[in-house]
Amino acid sequence: MTGIAPTRPSMTGTISSMKVEGAYTFPGSPEQVWDLLLDPESLRQCIPGAETLTETSPDHWDAVLKVGVAAIKGTYKGKVAIVEKQPPTMYTLQVEGSGGPGFVKGSAKISLEGNGDTTSVKVEGDGQVGGMLAGVGQRMLPGVAKMLMNQFFECLISKSKALAA
């Protein structure tokens, strides 16, 4: 990603390589789930705390997120990009943002695999968090990241179920 200098491990308050993983089952074919996962309106509605999501070029958006969980509260401005697309089986989601409490930068590999009338979606990601956000929320961050990821995918699964009905 461009725009933010690489994180140095010596940077005060930085957590490097915070891992997130998840697996979700969607109704529908990989092609249907792929279309949903890349639909800008679905993303706008399902990204937790998304206030705006503005497309700047194909598969690239500027975002404003307002996240308020315990010590991890703040408004973040950043960028979201979908790269390395291999329809309908895999893509990489890149996110970077900064706000008063600190910065967030990360990427996640999203894999889709058909299984009869459902599709398994696997997420493997890692990221860095820095600034006051890292210092105050260090122990809470992995749990908060997992909770936000679950909210995002549960929202998309409910949209997928509505489409399948």
Short mmCIF file of C-alpha atoms in Angstrom, two decimals:
data_model
loop_
_atom_site.label_atom_id
_atom_site.label_comp_id
_atom_site.label_asym_id
_atom_site.label_seq_id
_atom_site.Cartn_x
_atom_site.Cartn_y
_atom_site.Cartn_z
CA MET A 1 0.00 0.00 0.00
CA THR A 2 1.11 3.52 -0.56
CA GLY A 3 0.81 6.61 1.52
CA ILE A 4 2.06 5.44 4.92
CA ALA A 5 5.73 4.83 5.66
CA PRO A 6 6.59 1.27 6.72
CA THR A 7 6.17 0.62 10.42
CA ARG A 8 9.43 0.31 12.30
CA PRO A 9 9.43 -2.25 15.15
CA SER A 10 11.19 0.33 17.36
CA MET A 11 8.27 2.78 17.03
CA THR A 12 6.78 3.48 20.48
CA GLY A 13 3.41 1.88 21.12
CA THR A 14 3.37 -0.22 17.96
CA ILE A 15 2.08 -3.78 17.85
CA SER A 16 3.38 -5.57 14.80
CA SER A 17 1.87 -8.67 13.23
CA MET A 18 -1.47 -8.82 15.04
CA LYS A 19 -3.12 -11.84 13.41
CA VAL A 20 -6.82 -12.30 12.66
CA GLU A 21 -8.44 -15.43 11.27
CA GLY A 22 -11.99 -16.48 10.63
CA ALA A 23 -14.17 -18.88 8.68
CA TYR A 24 -17.74 -18.15 7.59
CA THR A 25 -20.40 -20.09 5.65
CA PHE A 26 -22.55 -18.21 3.14
CA PRO A 27 -25.59 -19.53 1.29
CA GLY A 28 -25.07 -19.52 -2.46
CA SER A 29 -22.40 -20.23 -5.04
CA PRO A 30 -18.87 -18.77 -4.90
CA GLU A 31 -19.84 -16.43 -7.77
CA GLN A 32 -22.85 -15.07 -5.84
CA VAL A 33 -20.81 -14.63 -2.64
CA TRP A 34 -17.95 -13.03 -4.61
CA ASP A 35 -20.34 -10.45 -6.06
CA LEU A 36 -21.70 -9.68 -2.58
CA LEU A 37 -18.24 -9.37 -0.99
CA LEU A 38 -17.20 -6.85 -3.64
CA ASP A 39 -20.45 -4.88 -3.82
CA PRO A 40 -19.68 -1.29 -2.67
CA GLU A 41 -23.15 -0.76 -1.17
CA SER A 42 -22.96 -3.98 0.85
CA LEU A 43 -19.48 -3.03 2.05
CA ARG A 44 -20.70 0.45 3.03
CA GLN A 45 -23.59 -1.06 5.02
CA CYS A 46 -21.59 -3.85 6.67
CA ILE A 47 -18.21 -2.33 7.58
CA PRO A 48 -18.59 -1.59 11.32
CA GLY A 49 -18.59 2.14 11.97
CA ALA A 50 -18.40 3.12 8.28
CA GLU A 51 -19.56 6.70 7.93
CA THR A 52 -18.45 7.09 4.32
CA LEU A 53 -16.99 4.83 1.66
CA THR A 54 -16.14 6.74 -1.51
CA GLU A 55 -14.80 4.95 -4.58
CA THR A 56 -11.68 6.71 -5.88
CA SER A 57 -10.93 4.17 -8.64
CA PRO A 58 -12.05 0.61 -9.35
CA ASP A 59 -11.58 -1.50 -6.18
CA HIS A 60 -10.17 1.47 -4.21
CA TRP A 61 -12.08 3.57 -1.68
CA ASP A 62 -11.52 6.39 0.78
CA ALA A 63 -13.22 5.60 4.06
CA VAL A 64 -14.20 7.33 7.28
CA LEU A 65 -14.86 4.94 10.16
CA LYS A 66 -16.08 5.76 13.63
CA VAL A 67 -15.12 2.95 16.01
CA GLY A 68 -16.17 3.06 19.64
CA VAL A 69 -15.18 0.02 21.67
CA ALA A 70 -13.85 0.61 25.22
CA ALA A 71 -10.47 2.40 25.01
CA ILE A 72 -10.44 2.01 21.22
CA LYS A 73 -12.64 4.96 20.33
CA GLY A 74 -12.10 7.37 17.53
CA THR A 75 -12.72 8.46 14.00
CA TYR A 76 -10.34 7.11 11.41
CA LYS A 77 -9.76 8.29 7.86
CA GLY A 78 -8.18 5.81 5.54
CA LYS A 79 -8.10 3.79 2.38
CA VAL A 80 -9.50 0.39 1.45
CA ALA A 81 -8.30 -1.55 -1.59
CA ILE A 82 -9.09 -4.91 -3.14
CA VAL A 83 -6.06 -6.33 -4.93
CA GLU A 84 -4.74 -9.63 -6.31
CA LYS A 85 -8.22 -10.66 -7.44
CA GLN A 86 -8.69 -14.22 -8.69
CA PRO A 87 -12.48 -14.39 -9.29
CA PRO A 88 -14.35 -16.12 -7.72
CA THR A 89 -11.83 -17.79 -5.38
CA MET A 90 -9.50 -15.25 -3.73
CA TYR A 91 -8.59 -11.61 -3.21
CA THR A 92 -6.58 -9.51 -0.78
CA LEU A 93 -8.20 -6.69 1.18
CA GLN A 94 -5.83 -3.89 2.20
CA VAL A 95 -6.74 -1.29 4.81
CA GLU A 96 -4.89 1.67 6.25
CA GLY A 97 -6.15 4.45 8.41
CA SER A 98 -5.25 6.99 11.03
CA GLY A 99 -7.04 9.12 13.56
CA GLY A 100 -6.60 10.78 16.95
CA PRO A 101 -6.05 7.50 18.84
CA GLY A 102 -3.40 6.16 16.42
CA PHE A 103 -3.06 4.29 13.17
CA VAL A 104 -4.11 0.95 11.73
CA LYS A 105 -2.63 -0.82 8.71
CA GLY A 106 -3.22 -4.34 7.52
CA SER A 107 -4.21 -6.82 4.88
CA ALA A 108 -6.31 -9.96 4.75
CA LYS A 109 -6.44 -12.79 2.25
CA ILE A 110 -10.07 -13.74 1.56
CA SER A 111 -10.58 -17.23 0.08
CA LEU A 112 -13.87 -18.67 -1.23
CA GLU A 113 -14.60 -22.35 -1.73
CA GLY A 114 -17.87 -23.80 -2.99
CA ASN A 115 -19.46 -26.62 -1.03
CA GLY A 116 -22.73 -27.68 -2.63
CA ASP A 117 -25.26 -24.87 -2.13
CA THR A 118 -23.02 -22.94 0.29
CA THR A 119 -19.67 -21.18 0.08
CA SER A 120 -16.95 -21.23 2.73
CA VAL A 121 -15.15 -17.92 3.18
CA LYS A 122 -11.81 -18.01 5.01
CA VAL A 123 -9.99 -14.92 6.23
CA GLU A 124 -6.31 -14.78 7.17
CA GLY A 125 -4.94 -11.36 7.97
CA ASP A 126 -2.44 -9.41 9.92
CA GLY A 127 -1.93 -5.79 10.73
CA GLN A 128 -0.08 -3.20 12.70
CA VAL A 129 -1.51 -0.72 15.15
CA GLY A 130 0.35 2.25 16.57
CA GLY A 131 0.19 5.37 18.66
CA MET A 132 -1.94 5.79 21.77
CA LEU A 133 -4.29 3.15 20.38
CA ALA A 134 -1.60 0.49 20.68
CA GLY A 135 -0.45 1.60 24.12
CA VAL A 136 -3.90 1.76 25.70
CA GLY A 137 -5.61 -1.05 23.87
CA GLN A 138 -2.82 -3.59 23.46
CA ARG A 139 -4.48 -6.45 25.36
CA MET A 140 -7.91 -5.72 23.90
CA LEU A 141 -6.98 -5.29 20.23
CA PRO A 142 -7.04 -8.94 19.09
CA GLY A 143 -10.51 -9.43 20.63
CA VAL A 144 -11.82 -6.17 19.20
CA ALA A 145 -10.42 -6.99 15.74
CA LYS A 146 -12.13 -10.41 15.82
CA MET A 147 -15.41 -8.88 17.03
CA LEU A 148 -15.43 -6.25 14.24
CA MET A 149 -14.56 -8.90 11.64
CA ASN A 150 -17.42 -11.11 12.89
CA GLN A 151 -19.87 -8.17 12.74
CA PHE A 152 -18.81 -7.46 9.15
CA PHE A 153 -19.20 -11.04 7.92
CA GLU A 154 -22.41 -11.71 9.87
CA CYS A 155 -23.93 -8.62 8.20
CA LEU A 156 -22.88 -9.90 4.76
CA ILE A 157 -24.21 -13.41 5.54
CA SER A 158 -27.60 -11.91 6.46
CA LYS A 159 -27.61 -10.03 3.12
CA SER A 160 -26.72 -13.27 1.33
CA LYS A 161 -29.60 -15.09 3.05
CA ALA A 162 -32.01 -12.32 2.01
CA LEU A 163 -30.84 -12.61 -1.60
CA ALA A 164 -31.21 -16.41 -1.53
CA ALA A 165 -34.78 -16.21 -0.14
#
